[in-house]
Coordinates of C-alpha atoms in Angstrom, one line a residue:
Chain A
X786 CA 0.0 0.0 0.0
X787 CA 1.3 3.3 -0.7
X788 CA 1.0 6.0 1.5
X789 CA -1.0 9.2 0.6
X790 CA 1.7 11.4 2.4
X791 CA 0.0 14.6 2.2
X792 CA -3.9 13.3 3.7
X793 CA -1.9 12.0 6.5
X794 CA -0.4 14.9 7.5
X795 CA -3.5 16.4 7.5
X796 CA -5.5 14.0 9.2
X797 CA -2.9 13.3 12.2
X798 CA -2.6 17.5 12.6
X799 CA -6.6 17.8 12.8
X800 CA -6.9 15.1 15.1
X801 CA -4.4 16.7 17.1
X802 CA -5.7 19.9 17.1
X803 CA -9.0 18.4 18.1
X804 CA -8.2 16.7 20.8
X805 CA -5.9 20.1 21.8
X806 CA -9.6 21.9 21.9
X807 CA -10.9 19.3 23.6
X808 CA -8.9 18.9 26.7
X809 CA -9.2 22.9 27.0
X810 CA -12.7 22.8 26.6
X811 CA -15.0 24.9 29.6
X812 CA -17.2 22.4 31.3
X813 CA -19.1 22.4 34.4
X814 CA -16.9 21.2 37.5
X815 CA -18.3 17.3 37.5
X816 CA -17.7 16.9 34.0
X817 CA -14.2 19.3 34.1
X818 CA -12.9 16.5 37.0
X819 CA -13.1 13.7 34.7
X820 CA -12.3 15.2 30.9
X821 CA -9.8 12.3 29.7
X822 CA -6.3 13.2 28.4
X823 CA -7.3 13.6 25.2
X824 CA -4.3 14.1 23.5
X825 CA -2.6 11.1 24.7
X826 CA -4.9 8.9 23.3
X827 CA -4.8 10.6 19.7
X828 CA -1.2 10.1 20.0
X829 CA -1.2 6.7 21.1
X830 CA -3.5 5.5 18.2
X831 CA -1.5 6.9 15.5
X832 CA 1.5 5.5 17.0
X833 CA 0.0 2.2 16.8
X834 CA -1.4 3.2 13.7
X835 CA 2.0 4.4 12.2
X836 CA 5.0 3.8 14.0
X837 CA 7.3 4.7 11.3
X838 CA 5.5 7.9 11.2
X839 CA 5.0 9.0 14.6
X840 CA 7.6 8.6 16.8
X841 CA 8.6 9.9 20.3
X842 CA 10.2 13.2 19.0
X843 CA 6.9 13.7 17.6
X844 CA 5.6 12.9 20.8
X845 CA 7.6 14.9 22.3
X846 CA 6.8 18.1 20.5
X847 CA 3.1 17.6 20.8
X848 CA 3.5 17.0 24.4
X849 CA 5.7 20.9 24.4
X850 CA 3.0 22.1 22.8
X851 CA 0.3 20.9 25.6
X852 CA 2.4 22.6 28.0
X853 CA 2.3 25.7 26.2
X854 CA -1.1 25.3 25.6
X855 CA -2.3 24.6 29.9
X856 CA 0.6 26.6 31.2
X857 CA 1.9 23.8 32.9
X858 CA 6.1 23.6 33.5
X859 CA 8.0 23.7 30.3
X860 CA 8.3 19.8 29.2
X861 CA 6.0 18.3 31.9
X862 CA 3.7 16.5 29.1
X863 CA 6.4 16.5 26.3
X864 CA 8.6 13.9 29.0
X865 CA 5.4 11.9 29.9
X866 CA 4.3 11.6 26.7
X867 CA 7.5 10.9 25.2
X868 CA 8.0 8.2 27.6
X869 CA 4.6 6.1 27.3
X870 CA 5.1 6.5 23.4
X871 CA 8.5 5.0 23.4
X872 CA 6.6 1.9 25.3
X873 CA 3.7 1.3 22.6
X874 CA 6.3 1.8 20.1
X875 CA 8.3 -1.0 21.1
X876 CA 5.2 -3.3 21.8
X877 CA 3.0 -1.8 18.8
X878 CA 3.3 -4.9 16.9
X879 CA 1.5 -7.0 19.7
X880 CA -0.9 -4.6 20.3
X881 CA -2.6 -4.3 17.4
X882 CA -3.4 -7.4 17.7
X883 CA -5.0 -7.7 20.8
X884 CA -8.8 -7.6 20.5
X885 CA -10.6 -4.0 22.3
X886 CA -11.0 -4.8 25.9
X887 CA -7.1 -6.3 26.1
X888 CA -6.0 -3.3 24.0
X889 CA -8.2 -1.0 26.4
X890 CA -6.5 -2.3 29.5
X891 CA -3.1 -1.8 28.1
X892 CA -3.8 1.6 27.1
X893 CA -5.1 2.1 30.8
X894 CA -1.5 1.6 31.7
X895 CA 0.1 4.0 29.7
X896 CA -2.1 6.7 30.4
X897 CA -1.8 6.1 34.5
X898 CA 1.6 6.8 34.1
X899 CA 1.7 9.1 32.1
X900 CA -0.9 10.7 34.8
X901 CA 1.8 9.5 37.5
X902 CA 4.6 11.4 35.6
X903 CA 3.0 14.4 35.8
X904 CA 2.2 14.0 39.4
X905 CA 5.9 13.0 40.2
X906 CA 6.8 16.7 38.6
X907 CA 4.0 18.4 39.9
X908 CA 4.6 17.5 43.6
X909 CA 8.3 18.3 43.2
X910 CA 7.7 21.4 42.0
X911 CA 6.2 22.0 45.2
X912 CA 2.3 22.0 44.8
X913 CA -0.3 21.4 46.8
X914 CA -3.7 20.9 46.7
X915 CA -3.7 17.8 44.2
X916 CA -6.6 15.2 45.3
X917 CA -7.6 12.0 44.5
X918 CA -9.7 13.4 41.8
X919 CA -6.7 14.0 39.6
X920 CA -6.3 10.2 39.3
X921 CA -10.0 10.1 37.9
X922 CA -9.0 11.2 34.0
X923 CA -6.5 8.2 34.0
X924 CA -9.8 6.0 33.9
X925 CA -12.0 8.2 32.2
X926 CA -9.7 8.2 29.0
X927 CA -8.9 4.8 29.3
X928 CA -13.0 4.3 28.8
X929 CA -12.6 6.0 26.1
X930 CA -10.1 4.5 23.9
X931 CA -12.2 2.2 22.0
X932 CA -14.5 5.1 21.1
X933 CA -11.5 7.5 19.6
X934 CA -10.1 3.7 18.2
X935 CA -13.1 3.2 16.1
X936 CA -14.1 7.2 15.5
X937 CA -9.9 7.4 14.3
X938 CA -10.5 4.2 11.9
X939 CA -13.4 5.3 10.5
X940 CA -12.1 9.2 9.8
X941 CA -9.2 7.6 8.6
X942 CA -10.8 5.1 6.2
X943 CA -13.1 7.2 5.1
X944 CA -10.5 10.3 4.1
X945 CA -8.1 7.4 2.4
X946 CA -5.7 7.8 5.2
X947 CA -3.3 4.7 4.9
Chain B
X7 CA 15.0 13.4 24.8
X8 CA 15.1 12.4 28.4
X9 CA 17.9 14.6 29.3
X10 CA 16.8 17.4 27.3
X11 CA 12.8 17.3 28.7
X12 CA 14.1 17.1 32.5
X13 CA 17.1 20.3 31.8
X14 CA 13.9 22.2 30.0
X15 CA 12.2 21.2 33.6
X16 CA 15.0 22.4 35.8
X17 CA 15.5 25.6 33.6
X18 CA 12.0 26.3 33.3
X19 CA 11.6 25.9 37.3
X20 CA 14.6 27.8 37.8
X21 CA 15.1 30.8 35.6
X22 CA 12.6 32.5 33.0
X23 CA 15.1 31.7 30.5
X24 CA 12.7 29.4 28.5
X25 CA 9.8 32.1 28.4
X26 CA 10.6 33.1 25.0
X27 CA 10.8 29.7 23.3
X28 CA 6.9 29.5 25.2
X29 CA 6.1 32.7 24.1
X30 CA 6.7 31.4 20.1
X31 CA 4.8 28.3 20.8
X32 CA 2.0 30.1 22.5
X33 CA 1.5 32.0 19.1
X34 CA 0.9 28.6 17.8
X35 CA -1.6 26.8 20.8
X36 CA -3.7 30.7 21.0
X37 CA -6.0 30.0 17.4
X38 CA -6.7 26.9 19.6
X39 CA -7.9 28.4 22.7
X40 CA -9.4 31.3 20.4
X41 CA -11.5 28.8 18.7
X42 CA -12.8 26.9 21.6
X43 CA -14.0 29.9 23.5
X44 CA -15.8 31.1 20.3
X45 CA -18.9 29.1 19.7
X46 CA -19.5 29.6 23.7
X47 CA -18.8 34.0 23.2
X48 CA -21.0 33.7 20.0
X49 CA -23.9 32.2 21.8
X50 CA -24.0 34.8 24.4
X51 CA -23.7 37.3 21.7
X52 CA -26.5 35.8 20.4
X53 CA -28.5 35.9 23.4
X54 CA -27.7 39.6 23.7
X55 CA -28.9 40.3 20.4
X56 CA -32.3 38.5 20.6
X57 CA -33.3 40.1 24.0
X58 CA -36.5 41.4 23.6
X59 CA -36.6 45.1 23.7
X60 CA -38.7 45.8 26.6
X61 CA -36.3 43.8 28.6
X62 CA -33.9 46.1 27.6
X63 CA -35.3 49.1 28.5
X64 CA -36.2 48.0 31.5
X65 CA -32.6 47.5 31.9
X66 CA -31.7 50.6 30.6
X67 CA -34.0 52.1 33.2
X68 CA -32.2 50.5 36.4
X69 CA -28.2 51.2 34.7
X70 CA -29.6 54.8 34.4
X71 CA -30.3 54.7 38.4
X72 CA -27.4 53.2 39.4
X73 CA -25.4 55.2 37.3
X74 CA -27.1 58.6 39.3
X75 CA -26.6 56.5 42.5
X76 CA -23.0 55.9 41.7
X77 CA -22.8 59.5 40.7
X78 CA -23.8 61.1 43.7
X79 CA -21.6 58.2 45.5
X80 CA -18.3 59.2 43.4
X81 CA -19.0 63.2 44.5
X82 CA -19.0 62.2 48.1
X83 CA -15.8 59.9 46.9
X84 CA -14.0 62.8 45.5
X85 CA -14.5 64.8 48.8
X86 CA -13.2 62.0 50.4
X87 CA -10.1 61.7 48.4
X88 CA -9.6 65.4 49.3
X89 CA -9.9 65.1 52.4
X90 CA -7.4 62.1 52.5
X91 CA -4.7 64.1 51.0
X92 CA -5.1 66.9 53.2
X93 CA -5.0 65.1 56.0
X94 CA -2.4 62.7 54.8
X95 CA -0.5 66.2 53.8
X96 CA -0.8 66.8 57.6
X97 CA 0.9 64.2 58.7
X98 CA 3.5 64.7 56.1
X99 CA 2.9 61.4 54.4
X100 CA 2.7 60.8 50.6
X101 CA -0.8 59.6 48.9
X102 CA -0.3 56.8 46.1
X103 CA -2.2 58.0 42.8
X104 CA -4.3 56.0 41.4
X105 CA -4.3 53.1 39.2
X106 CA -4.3 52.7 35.7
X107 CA -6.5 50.1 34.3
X108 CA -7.1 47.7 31.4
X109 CA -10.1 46.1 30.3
X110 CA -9.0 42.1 29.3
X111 CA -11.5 39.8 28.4
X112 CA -12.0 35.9 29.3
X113 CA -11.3 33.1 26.8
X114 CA -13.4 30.5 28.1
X115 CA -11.1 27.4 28.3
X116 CA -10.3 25.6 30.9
X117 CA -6.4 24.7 31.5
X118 CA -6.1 22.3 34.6
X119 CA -9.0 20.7 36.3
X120 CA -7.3 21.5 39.9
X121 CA -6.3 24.8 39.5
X122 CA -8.2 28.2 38.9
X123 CA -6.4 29.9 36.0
X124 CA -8.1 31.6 33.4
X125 CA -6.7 32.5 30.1
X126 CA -7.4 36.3 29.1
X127 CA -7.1 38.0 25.9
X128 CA -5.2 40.8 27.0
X129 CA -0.9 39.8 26.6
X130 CA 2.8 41.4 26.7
X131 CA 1.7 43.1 23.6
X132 CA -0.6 45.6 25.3
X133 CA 2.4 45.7 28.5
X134 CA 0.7 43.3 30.7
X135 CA 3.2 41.7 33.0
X136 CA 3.4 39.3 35.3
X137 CA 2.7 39.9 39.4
X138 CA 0.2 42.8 38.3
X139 CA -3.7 42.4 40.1
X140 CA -6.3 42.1 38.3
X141 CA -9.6 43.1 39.3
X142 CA -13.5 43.0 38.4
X143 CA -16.1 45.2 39.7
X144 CA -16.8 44.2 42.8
X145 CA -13.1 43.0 44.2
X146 CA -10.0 40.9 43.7
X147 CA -9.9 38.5 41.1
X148 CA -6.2 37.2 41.0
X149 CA -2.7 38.0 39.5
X150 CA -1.2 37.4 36.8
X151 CA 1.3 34.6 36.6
X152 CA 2.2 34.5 33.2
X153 CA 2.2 36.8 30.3
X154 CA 1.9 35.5 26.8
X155 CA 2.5 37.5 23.7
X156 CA -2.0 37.3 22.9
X157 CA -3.1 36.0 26.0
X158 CA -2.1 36.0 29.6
X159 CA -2.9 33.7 32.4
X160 CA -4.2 34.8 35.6
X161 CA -4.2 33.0 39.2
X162 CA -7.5 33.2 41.1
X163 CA -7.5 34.3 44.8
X164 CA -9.4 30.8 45.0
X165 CA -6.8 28.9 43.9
X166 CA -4.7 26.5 46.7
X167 CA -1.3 27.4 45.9
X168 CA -2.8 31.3 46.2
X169 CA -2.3 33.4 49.2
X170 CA -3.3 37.1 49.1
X171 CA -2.1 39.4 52.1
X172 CA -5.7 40.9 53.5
X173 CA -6.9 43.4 56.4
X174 CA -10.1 43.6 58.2
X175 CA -12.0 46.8 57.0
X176 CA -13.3 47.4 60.7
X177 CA -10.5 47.2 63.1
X178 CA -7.6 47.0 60.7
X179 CA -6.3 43.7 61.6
X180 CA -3.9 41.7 59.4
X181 CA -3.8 38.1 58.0
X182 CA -3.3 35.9 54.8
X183 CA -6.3 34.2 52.6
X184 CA -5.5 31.7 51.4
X185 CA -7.2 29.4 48.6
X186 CA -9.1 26.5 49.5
X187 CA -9.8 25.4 45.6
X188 CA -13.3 25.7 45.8
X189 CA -14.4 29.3 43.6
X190 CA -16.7 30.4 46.7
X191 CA -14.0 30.0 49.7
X192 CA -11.2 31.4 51.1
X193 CA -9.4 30.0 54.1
X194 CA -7.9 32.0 56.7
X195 CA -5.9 29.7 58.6
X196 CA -3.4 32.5 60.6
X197 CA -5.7 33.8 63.5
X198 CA -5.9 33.1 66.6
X199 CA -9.1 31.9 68.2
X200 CA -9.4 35.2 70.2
X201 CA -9.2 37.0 67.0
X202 CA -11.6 40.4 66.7
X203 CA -12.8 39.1 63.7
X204 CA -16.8 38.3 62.9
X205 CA -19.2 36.9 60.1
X206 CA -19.8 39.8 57.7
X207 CA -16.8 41.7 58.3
X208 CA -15.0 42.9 54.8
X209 CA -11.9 41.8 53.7
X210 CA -9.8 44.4 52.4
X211 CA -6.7 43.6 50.4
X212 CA -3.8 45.4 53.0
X213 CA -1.2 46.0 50.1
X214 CA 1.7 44.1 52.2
X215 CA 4.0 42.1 50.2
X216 CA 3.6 44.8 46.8
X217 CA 1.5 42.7 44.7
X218 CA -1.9 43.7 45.1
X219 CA -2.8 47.8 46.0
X220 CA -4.0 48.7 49.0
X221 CA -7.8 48.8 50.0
X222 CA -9.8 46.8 47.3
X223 CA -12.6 44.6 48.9
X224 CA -11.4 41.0 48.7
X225 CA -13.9 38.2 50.6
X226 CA -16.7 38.9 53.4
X227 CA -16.2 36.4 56.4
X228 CA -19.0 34.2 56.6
X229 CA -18.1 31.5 59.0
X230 CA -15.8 32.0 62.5
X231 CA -15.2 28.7 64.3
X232 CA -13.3 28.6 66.9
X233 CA -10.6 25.4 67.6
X234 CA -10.3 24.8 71.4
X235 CA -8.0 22.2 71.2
X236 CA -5.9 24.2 68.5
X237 CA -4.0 27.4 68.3
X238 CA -5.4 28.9 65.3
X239 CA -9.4 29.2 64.5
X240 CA -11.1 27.7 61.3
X241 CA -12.3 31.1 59.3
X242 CA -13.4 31.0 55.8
X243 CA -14.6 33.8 53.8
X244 CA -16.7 34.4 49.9
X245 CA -14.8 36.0 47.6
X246 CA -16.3 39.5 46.9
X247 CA -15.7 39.2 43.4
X248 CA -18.1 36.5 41.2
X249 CA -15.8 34.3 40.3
X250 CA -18.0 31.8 38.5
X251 CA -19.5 34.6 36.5
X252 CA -17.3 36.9 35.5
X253 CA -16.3 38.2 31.7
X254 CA -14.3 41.0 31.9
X255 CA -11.9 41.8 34.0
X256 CA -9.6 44.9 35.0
X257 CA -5.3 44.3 34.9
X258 CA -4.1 47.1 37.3
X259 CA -0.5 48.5 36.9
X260 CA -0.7 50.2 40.5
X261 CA 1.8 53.1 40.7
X262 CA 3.9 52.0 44.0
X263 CA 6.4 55.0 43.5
X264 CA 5.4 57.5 46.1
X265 CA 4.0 60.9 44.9
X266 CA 4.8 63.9 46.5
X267 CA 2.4 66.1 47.4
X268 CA 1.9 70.0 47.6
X269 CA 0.6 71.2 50.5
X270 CA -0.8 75.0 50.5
X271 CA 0.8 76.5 53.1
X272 CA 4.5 74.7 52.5
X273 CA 6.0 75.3 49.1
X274 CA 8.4 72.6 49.1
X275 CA 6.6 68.9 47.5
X276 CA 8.2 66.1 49.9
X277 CA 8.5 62.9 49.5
X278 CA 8.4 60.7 52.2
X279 CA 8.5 56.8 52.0
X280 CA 5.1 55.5 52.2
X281 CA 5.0 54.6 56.2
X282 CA 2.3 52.4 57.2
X283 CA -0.1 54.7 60.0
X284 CA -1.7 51.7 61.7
X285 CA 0.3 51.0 64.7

């Protein structure tokens, strides 16, 4: 199969910048608690979509651009995200084949620590007032990888994204 | 990439070295934040636009009031002001001017689910820096913690890692609210349990520390517990300003320069340092 270079771009930056709007997105305070990482999970299916493609520099710079984006400390995301994409790079071969609920669980993994990454940073930075409730996106997002799976495969098969 | 994301950590955390390489990303992440808070801006423009006209007038009728009200008020204020330089002029102290002001306006987007900071449309472009207070109508909002080329991002009072340095308007005494991370509640955790201190009593910010100005309403105490067993009482206080609500807001450059002053009968302007007059 030969890859339509140019769609792909395209498809992988609106993704991105997507999921970017979504994870800034104003919502009331029960729903704010538990809006998943987004971002991550973009990132994690087109790495397991196309790891020659998207690698963990790509990761990285995505994750430099979240910071910029929430104001967190310069390189917070862009090391987590780095990390957990280096991981499902090396075991994207595997992974693909698991069926939805396996896949789901492993995904769960990456994204709590990715989520404990940040916390690790966060805490040495010296701030308070994190609560259990931070933990709550880790599972939220992981619910929500088969949705942005399928919704992903469908945008991408139906734009001739290969 | 390890190495490089934890010195970009250390630097960031250390030294504002790295602002600039943010400040040329942010150019790039704003369009996103611009076009999340849009749909939400255009529906309350909307809104505006479709109120029905008698609504409006009757609206038109109560701003006209208070604007008379808040006339007469500002006539009495002006007295006042006077009458605070004269006095001050007495005692051979220096009056701060006032403040100069800019409007900024909120870009609805939310950055971090446990922390209240708001993202406004006002940036380094139009001089905002960071440390400045910023202000709605009816008190302290926050401070700005970082400036952006578009936007800047502001800390509310509300927020846990916030402390703002306060006074009781009645009897002048001092303490520290801090944020409890709820939008409704401040904490003040620094008074004693025989503290002179009530439900209902104003907070006032007390302009220690140089960040915020001196005097603008802050919280109103609404509950005074007091700790037998401890040495410090449980106090919290509401925010004066509506932090939930709010859509514009006011970034205050506050002139911390003393001016001098020209008193009638002495020719000669002094300038004396600031002192503080409560004992």
């Amino acid at each position: 199969m030969r890859l339509n270079k140019r769609s792909y771009i395209e498809g992988y930056l609106a993704s991105l910048v997507l999921a970017m709007g979504l994870s800034i997105l104003p919502l009331p305070v029960f729903l704010k608690v538990v809006n998943p990482d987004w971002v991550l999970l973009v990132l994690i299916y087109w790495v397991l979509r196309m790891p020659e493609k998207v690698g963990v520099f790509n990761a990285w710079l995505v994750g430099l651009l979240v910071d910029v984006l929430t104001g967190r400390l310069f390189g917070i995301h862009a090391l987590a995200y780095a990390i957990v994409c280096f991981f499902y790079l090396k075991i994207h071969k595997r992974l693909r084949q698991y069926p939805l609920p396996q896949q789901t669980l492993f995904v769960f993994c990456g994204l709590l620590f990715s989520q404990i990454m940040l916390y690790w940073i966060e805490t040495l930075q010296g701030k308070v007032g994190i609560s259990l409730i931070f933990w709550l996106p880790v599972l939220t997002s992981a619910l929500f990888w088969p949705v942005i799976n399928i919704g992903l495969r469908y945008f991408r098969i139906s734009g001739h994204i290969n | 990439m390890l190495l490089i994301s934890i010195a970009l950590l250390t630097l960031d955390h250390r030294s504002s070295r790295i602002d600039n390489t943010r400040s040329i990303l942010s150019i790039i992440t704003y369009p996103i934040q611009v076009i999340v808070s849009f749909p939400i801006e255009f529906f309350e423009q909307v809104t505006e636009i479709t109120f029905f006209s008698s609504e409006l007038r009757k609206d038109n009728d109560s701003l006209k009031q208070e604007l008379l009200a808040s006339r007469v008020k500002l006539l009495k204020f002006d007295a006042l002001t006077n009458e605070n330089i004269r006095l001050r002029g007495l005692l051979e102290n220096s009056f701060k001017l006032g403040e100069q002001v800019l409007v900024a306006e909120l870009l609805s987007v939310n950055l971090v689910p446990y922390e209240h900071v708001m993202v406004v449309n006002k940036g380094s472009r139009f001089g905002v820096h960071e440390k400045q207070s910023v202000l709605d109508s009816n008190g302290i909002v926050g401070q700005v913690v970082r400036s952006l080329p578009l936007s800047s991002e502001v800390m509310l009072i509300t927020d846990p890692n916030h402390a703002i340095p306060v006074q009781v308007n009645r009897n002048g005494l001092r303490t520290i609210a801090i944020g409890s991370g709820r939008l409704d509640r401040l904490i003040l955790p620094f008074l004693p349990n025989n503290a002179d201190i009530l439900p209902g009593d104003l907070l006032v910010s007390s302009g220690l520390g140089g960040a915020f100005p001196q005097g603008y309403p802050v919280a109103v105490v609404d509950s005074f517990t007091v700790q037998p067993n401890k040495p410090f009482a449980n106090i919290s206080a509401t925010p004066k300003a509506r932090l939930d609500r709010i859509r514009e807001i006011l970034i205050v450059w506050s002139d911390v320069t003393p001016v001098p002053i020209h008193t009638p009968e002495r020719k000669n302007p002094q300038e004396i340092k600031d002192t503080q007059d409560a004992p």
